[in-house]
Amino acid sequence: MAVPTEPVRVLLVDDDPLVRTGLRIMLSGGGGIAVVGEAGDGSEVAAAVAEHRPDVVLMDVRMPGVDGITATEGLRGGVPLRRAGGGPPGGAPDRGGARPQVIVLTTFDADATVVRALRAGAAGYLLKHTEPARIVEAVLRAAAGEPVLSPGVARALMDRVAGDDPVERSEAPTRRERARRRMALLTEREREVAEAVTAGLSNAEIADRLHMSMGTVKAHVSAALTKLDLSGRVQLALLTHDARSED
């Protein structure tokens, strides 16, 4: 993972001031991270992102007003990442007008809640009692455009939730048809790469399996994300999973 040459800008979103204070202290001592703003509810996120231009948003899931999942969905077509006069954090790819990466914070390891957050566009999730070093690492990885949660783990979560969560089961037919229509936008080669991403393969493993260069794999992944308006590989894996699901 590339070391940033300028601090990664982080926005904290949690309704508990003590939690925000603890996160601020922890992240400020982690090196390479600057907490640039705070919000106490999901309803404040869009304005806070517009004002502070964070690279990463640490988002609580459960808040009394607008919850973190709804706020994450709201960022899909919202304010871009780039702050005035600045580029991406050093070592991170310049994503142009990319949105900030969202890492959701949860108290309990609830599969259904995590999957809904990932569907909303979150790059990953962390439990609030996660070790400080892992939280710092997750923030740095997200800012660098690296996966916080692997597509393989996301797929495993999907498989568990599909059989246990009544909401997932009831929405599956509609979600499947919608996913298939969207996947039809991709070329055959892009769909093959998307299937490999869903299997949890790295770019190098995809290149070996499909007999193409690493650069070509990256180009196909980038094209698929752009065509489908997705925020990352995890969301691509979820959509591909939905498209091939059966009743």
PDB file of C-alpha atoms in Angstrom, residues 21-197:
ATOM      1  CA  THR A  21     -13.919  12.302  20.121  1.00  0.00           C
ATOM      2  CA  GLY A  22     -12.386   8.869  20.583  1.00  0.00           C
ATOM      3  CA  LEU A  23     -12.095   8.341  16.833  1.00  0.00           C
ATOM      4  CA  ARG A  24     -10.593  11.789  16.341  1.00  0.00           C
ATOM      5  CA  ILE A  25      -7.927  11.180  18.989  1.00  0.00           C
ATOM      6  CA  MET A  26      -7.146   7.720  17.649  1.00  0.00           C
ATOM      7  CA  LEU A  27      -6.926   8.755  13.982  1.00  0.00           C
ATOM      8  CA  SER A  28      -4.938  11.903  14.704  1.00  0.00           C
ATOM      9  CA  GLY A  29      -2.267   9.763  16.334  1.00  0.00           C
ATOM     10  CA  GLY A  30      -2.200   7.260  13.489  1.00  0.00           C
ATOM     11  CA  GLY A  31      -0.066   9.294  11.105  1.00  0.00           C
ATOM     12  CA  GLY A  32      -1.046  10.348   7.597  1.00  0.00           C
ATOM     13  CA  ILE A  33      -4.647  11.131   8.577  1.00  0.00           C
ATOM     14  CA  ALA A  34      -6.372  14.443   9.289  1.00  0.00           C
ATOM     15  CA  VAL A  35      -9.900  14.577  10.694  1.00  0.00           C
ATOM     16  CA  VAL A  36     -11.348  17.548   8.828  1.00  0.00           C
ATOM     17  CA  GLY A  37     -14.919  17.518  10.078  1.00  0.00           C
ATOM     18  CA  GLU A  38     -17.660  15.846  12.094  1.00  0.00           C
ATOM     19  CA  ALA A  39     -21.395  15.286  11.737  1.00  0.00           C
ATOM     20  CA  GLY A  40     -23.879  14.032  14.311  1.00  0.00           C
ATOM     21  CA  ASP A  41     -26.507  12.638  11.948  1.00  0.00           C
ATOM     22  CA  GLY A  42     -26.878  11.333   8.413  1.00  0.00           C
ATOM     23  CA  SER A  43     -28.887  14.410   7.476  1.00  0.00           C
ATOM     24  CA  GLU A  44     -25.725  16.503   7.911  1.00  0.00           C
ATOM     25  CA  VAL A  45     -23.482  14.369   5.701  1.00  0.00           C
ATOM     26  CA  ALA A  46     -24.063  15.980   2.296  1.00  0.00           C
ATOM     27  CA  ALA A  47     -23.360  19.472   3.623  1.00  0.00           C
ATOM     28  CA  ALA A  48     -20.315  18.275   5.577  1.00  0.00           C
ATOM     29  CA  VAL A  49     -18.879  16.518   2.511  1.00  0.00           C
ATOM     30  CA  ALA A  50     -19.463  19.640   0.406  1.00  0.00           C
ATOM     31  CA  GLU A  51     -17.694  21.804   2.987  1.00  0.00           C
ATOM     32  CA  HIS A  52     -14.760  19.588   3.938  1.00  0.00           C
ATOM     33  CA  ARG A  53     -14.147  17.477   0.786  1.00  0.00           C
ATOM     34  CA  PRO A  54     -13.078  14.351   2.691  1.00  0.00           C
ATOM     35  CA  ASP A  55     -11.321  11.427   1.093  1.00  0.00           C
ATOM     36  CA  VAL A  56     -12.951   8.963   3.493  1.00  0.00           C
ATOM     37  CA  VAL A  57     -16.146   9.085   5.563  1.00  0.00           C
ATOM     38  CA  LEU A  58     -16.364   6.955   8.709  1.00  0.00           C
ATOM     39  CA  MET A  59     -20.134   6.498   8.977  1.00  0.00           C
ATOM     40  CA  ASP A  60     -22.128   5.133  11.904  1.00  0.00           C
ATOM     41  CA  VAL A  61     -24.994   2.916  10.726  1.00  0.00           C
ATOM     42  CA  ARG A  62     -27.570   3.623  13.413  1.00  0.00           C
ATOM     43  CA  MET A  63     -28.415   7.269  14.078  1.00  0.00           C
ATOM     44  CA  PRO A  64     -31.698   8.709  15.368  1.00  0.00           C
ATOM     45  CA  GLY A  65     -32.436  10.904  12.347  1.00  0.00           C
ATOM     46  CA  VAL A  66     -31.120   9.778   8.966  1.00  0.00           C
ATOM     47  CA  ASP A  67     -29.257   6.473   9.277  1.00  0.00           C
ATOM     48  CA  GLY A  68     -25.836   5.799   7.808  1.00  0.00           C
ATOM     49  CA  ILE A  69     -27.079   3.552   5.009  1.00  0.00           C
ATOM     50  CA  THR A  70     -29.473   6.208   3.730  1.00  0.00           C
ATOM     51  CA  ALA A  71     -26.735   8.840   3.987  1.00  0.00           C
ATOM     52  CA  THR A  72     -24.336   6.595   2.051  1.00  0.00           C
ATOM     53  CA  GLU A  73     -26.916   6.147  -0.706  1.00  0.00           C
ATOM     54  CA  GLY A  74     -27.287   9.919  -0.840  1.00  0.00           C
ATOM     55  CA  LEU A  75     -23.599  10.310  -1.661  1.00  0.00           C
ATOM     56  CA  ARG A  76     -23.874   8.192  -4.822  1.00  0.00           C
ATOM     57  CA  GLY A  77     -24.721  11.155  -7.010  1.00  0.00           C
ATOM     58  CA  GLY A  78     -23.568  13.814  -4.595  1.00  0.00           C
ATOM     59  CA  VAL A  79     -20.573  16.016  -3.994  1.00  0.00           C
ATOM     60  CA  PRO A  80     -17.282  14.971  -5.634  1.00  0.00           C
ATOM     61  CA  LEU A  81     -14.176  14.101  -3.647  1.00  0.00           C
ATOM     62  CA  ARG A  82     -11.784  16.694  -5.046  1.00  0.00           C
ATOM     63  CA  ARG A  83     -11.264  19.695  -2.825  1.00  0.00           C
ATOM     64  CA  ALA A  84     -10.551  23.090  -4.321  1.00  0.00           C
ATOM     65  CA  GLY A  85      -6.996  23.420  -5.547  1.00  0.00           C
ATOM     66  CA  GLY A  86      -6.074  19.880  -4.505  1.00  0.00           C
ATOM     67  CA  GLY A  87      -5.593  16.447  -5.941  1.00  0.00           C
ATOM     68  CA  PRO A  88      -5.958  13.070  -4.363  1.00  0.00           C
ATOM     69  CA  PRO A  89      -3.904  12.061  -1.345  1.00  0.00           C
ATOM     70  CA  GLY A  90      -0.327  11.306  -2.367  1.00  0.00           C
ATOM     71  CA  GLY A  91       0.013   7.693  -3.390  1.00  0.00           C
ATOM     72  CA  ALA A  92      -3.694   7.417  -4.214  1.00  0.00           C
ATOM     73  CA  PRO A  93      -4.965   7.270  -7.771  1.00  0.00           C
ATOM     74  CA  ASP A  94      -6.503  10.451  -9.107  1.00  0.00           C
ATOM     75  CA  ARG A  95     -10.141   9.452  -9.396  1.00  0.00           C
ATOM     76  CA  GLY A  96     -11.178  12.733 -10.978  1.00  0.00           C
ATOM     77  CA  GLY A  97     -14.632  13.579  -9.616  1.00  0.00           C
ATOM     78  CA  ALA A  98     -14.849  10.449  -7.481  1.00  0.00           C
ATOM     79  CA  ARG A  99     -17.037  10.457  -4.400  1.00  0.00           C
ATOM     80  CA  PRO A 100     -15.505   9.951  -0.954  1.00  0.00           C
ATOM     81  CA  GLN A 101     -15.030   6.370   0.135  1.00  0.00           C
ATOM     82  CA  VAL A 102     -17.419   5.365   2.919  1.00  0.00           C
ATOM     83  CA  ILE A 103     -16.531   2.914   5.680  1.00  0.00           C
ATOM     84  CA  VAL A 104     -19.513   2.077   7.851  1.00  0.00           C
ATOM     85  CA  LEU A 105     -19.121   1.553  11.581  1.00  0.00           C
ATOM     86  CA  THR A 106     -21.351  -0.959  13.339  1.00  0.00           C
ATOM     87  CA  THR A 107     -21.736  -2.113  16.923  1.00  0.00           C
ATOM     88  CA  PHE A 108     -22.850  -5.619  16.009  1.00  0.00           C
ATOM     89  CA  ASP A 109     -21.634  -7.907  13.225  1.00  0.00           C
ATOM     90  CA  ALA A 110     -25.077  -8.183  11.566  1.00  0.00           C
ATOM     91  CA  ASP A 111     -24.796  -9.657   8.060  1.00  0.00           C
ATOM     92  CA  ALA A 112     -28.012  -8.129   6.697  1.00  0.00           C
ATOM     93  CA  THR A 113     -27.041  -4.637   7.856  1.00  0.00           C
ATOM     94  CA  VAL A 114     -23.572  -4.980   6.348  1.00  0.00           C
ATOM     95  CA  VAL A 115     -24.935  -6.139   2.986  1.00  0.00           C
ATOM     96  CA  ARG A 116     -27.378  -3.217   2.851  1.00  0.00           C
ATOM     97  CA  ALA A 117     -24.493  -0.837   3.537  1.00  0.00           C
ATOM     98  CA  LEU A 118     -22.408  -2.414   0.780  1.00  0.00           C
ATOM     99  CA  ARG A 119     -25.322  -2.198  -1.641  1.00  0.00           C
ATOM    100  CA  ALA A 120     -25.590   1.492  -0.759  1.00  0.00           C
ATOM    101  CA  GLY A 121     -21.997   1.982  -1.906  1.00  0.00           C
ATOM    102  CA  ALA A 122     -19.849   1.530   1.203  1.00  0.00           C
ATOM    103  CA  ALA A 123     -16.284   0.396   0.532  1.00  0.00           C
ATOM    104  CA  GLY A 124     -16.294  -1.751   3.655  1.00  0.00           C
ATOM    105  CA  TYR A 125     -17.302  -1.973   7.265  1.00  0.00           C
ATOM    106  CA  LEU A 126     -15.654  -2.055  10.682  1.00  0.00           C
ATOM    107  CA  LEU A 127     -16.918  -2.996  14.110  1.00  0.00           C
ATOM    108  CA  LYS A 128     -16.602  -0.157  16.600  1.00  0.00           C
ATOM    109  CA  HIS A 129     -14.428  -2.300  18.867  1.00  0.00           C
ATOM    110  CA  THR A 130     -11.932  -2.973  16.046  1.00  0.00           C
ATOM    111  CA  GLU A 131      -8.320  -2.425  17.047  1.00  0.00           C
ATOM    112  CA  PRO A 132      -7.156   1.158  16.346  1.00  0.00           C
ATOM    113  CA  ALA A 133      -4.362   0.007  14.034  1.00  0.00           C
ATOM    114  CA  ARG A 134      -6.866  -1.820  11.812  1.00  0.00           C
ATOM    115  CA  ILE A 135      -9.140   1.216  11.622  1.00  0.00           C
ATOM    116  CA  VAL A 136      -6.189   3.390  10.579  1.00  0.00           C
ATOM    117  CA  GLU A 137      -5.172   0.791   7.985  1.00  0.00           C
ATOM    118  CA  ALA A 138      -8.724   0.618   6.601  1.00  0.00           C
ATOM    119  CA  VAL A 139      -8.875   4.408   6.212  1.00  0.00           C
ATOM    120  CA  LEU A 140      -5.536   4.501   4.392  1.00  0.00           C
ATOM    121  CA  ARG A 141      -6.517   1.595   2.125  1.00  0.00           C
ATOM    122  CA  ALA A 142      -9.845   3.208   1.216  1.00  0.00           C
ATOM    123  CA  ALA A 143      -8.164   6.528   0.385  1.00  0.00           C
ATOM    124  CA  ALA A 144      -5.638   4.725  -1.822  1.00  0.00           C
ATOM    125  CA  GLY A 145      -8.408   3.022  -3.769  1.00  0.00           C
ATOM    126  CA  GLU A 146      -7.564  -0.382  -2.321  1.00  0.00           C
ATOM    127  CA  PRO A 147     -10.233  -2.815  -1.095  1.00  0.00           C
ATOM    128  CA  VAL A 148     -11.275  -2.576   2.531  1.00  0.00           C
ATOM    129  CA  LEU A 149     -13.473  -5.637   2.126  1.00  0.00           C
ATOM    130  CA  SER A 150     -12.714  -8.272  -0.485  1.00  0.00           C
ATOM    131  CA  PRO A 151     -15.368  -9.196  -3.080  1.00  0.00           C
ATOM    132  CA  GLY A 152     -15.070 -12.784  -1.862  1.00  0.00           C
ATOM    133  CA  VAL A 153     -16.091 -11.792   1.675  1.00  0.00           C
ATOM    134  CA  ALA A 154     -18.925  -9.700   0.248  1.00  0.00           C
ATOM    135  CA  ARG A 155     -20.146 -12.693  -1.742  1.00  0.00           C
ATOM    136  CA  ALA A 156     -20.057 -14.910   1.357  1.00  0.00           C
ATOM    137  CA  LEU A 157     -22.117 -12.325   3.226  1.00  0.00           C
ATOM    138  CA  MET A 158     -24.584 -12.236   0.339  1.00  0.00           C
ATOM    139  CA  ASP A 159     -24.955 -16.009   0.359  1.00  0.00           C
ATOM    140  CA  ARG A 160     -25.680 -16.061   4.082  1.00  0.00           C
ATOM    141  CA  VAL A 161     -28.123 -13.156   3.990  1.00  0.00           C
ATOM    142  CA  ALA A 162     -29.987 -14.453   0.924  1.00  0.00           C
ATOM    143  CA  GLY A 163     -31.188 -17.461   2.876  1.00  0.00           C
ATOM    144  CA  ASP A 164     -31.819 -15.798   6.235  1.00  0.00           C
ATOM    145  CA  ASP A 165     -33.087 -12.274   5.637  1.00  0.00           C
ATOM    146  CA  PRO A 166     -36.766 -11.931   4.624  1.00  0.00           C
ATOM    147  CA  VAL A 167     -36.165  -8.542   2.983  1.00  0.00           C
ATOM    148  CA  GLU A 168     -33.436  -9.992   0.754  1.00  0.00           C
ATOM    149  CA  ARG A 169     -35.674 -12.924  -0.215  1.00  0.00           C
ATOM    150  CA  SER A 170     -38.678 -10.749  -1.028  1.00  0.00           C
ATOM    151  CA  GLU A 171     -36.665  -8.301  -3.136  1.00  0.00           C
ATOM    152  CA  ALA A 172     -34.589 -10.955  -4.938  1.00  0.00           C
ATOM    153  CA  PRO A 173     -36.737 -11.359  -8.112  1.00  0.00           C
ATOM    154  CA  THR A 174     -36.953  -7.608  -8.778  1.00  0.00           C
ATOM    155  CA  ARG A 175     -33.284  -7.107  -7.949  1.00  0.00           C
ATOM    156  CA  ARG A 176     -32.294  -9.985 -10.244  1.00  0.00           C
ATOM    157  CA  GLU A 177     -34.133  -8.583 -13.280  1.00  0.00           C
ATOM    158  CA  ARG A 178     -32.768  -5.096 -12.656  1.00  0.00           C
ATOM    159  CA  ALA A 179     -29.236  -6.466 -12.297  1.00  0.00           C
ATOM    160  CA  ARG A 180     -29.516  -8.468 -15.521  1.00  0.00           C
ATOM    161  CA  ARG A 181     -30.628  -5.387 -17.451  1.00  0.00           C
ATOM    162  CA  ARG A 182     -27.652  -3.449 -16.132  1.00  0.00           C
ATOM    163  CA  MET A 183     -25.170  -6.244 -16.797  1.00  0.00           C
ATOM    164  CA  ALA A 184     -26.387  -6.320 -20.416  1.00  0.00           C
ATOM    165  CA  LEU A 185     -24.610  -2.965 -20.841  1.00  0.00           C
ATOM    166  CA  LEU A 186     -21.261  -4.741 -20.572  1.00  0.00           C
ATOM    167  CA  THR A 187     -19.338  -6.461 -23.336  1.00  0.00           C
ATOM    168  CA  GLU A 188     -18.832 -10.223 -23.094  1.00  0.00           C
ATOM    169  CA  ARG A 189     -15.247  -9.724 -21.942  1.00  0.00           C
ATOM    170  CA  GLU A 190     -16.273  -7.198 -19.295  1.00  0.00           C
ATOM    171  CA  ARG A 191     -18.852  -9.669 -17.974  1.00  0.00           C
ATOM    172  CA  GLU A 192     -16.175 -12.377 -17.785  1.00  0.00           C
ATOM    173  CA  VAL A 193     -13.978 -10.031 -15.754  1.00  0.00           C
ATOM    174  CA  ALA A 194     -16.938  -9.128 -13.522  1.00  0.00           C
ATOM    175  CA  GLU A 195     -17.546 -12.833 -12.842  1.00  0.00           C
ATOM    176  CA  ALA A 196     -13.888 -13.252 -11.913  1.00  0.00           C
ATOM    177  CA  VAL A 197     -14.071 -10.253  -9.575  1.00  0.00           C
TER     178      VAL A 197
END
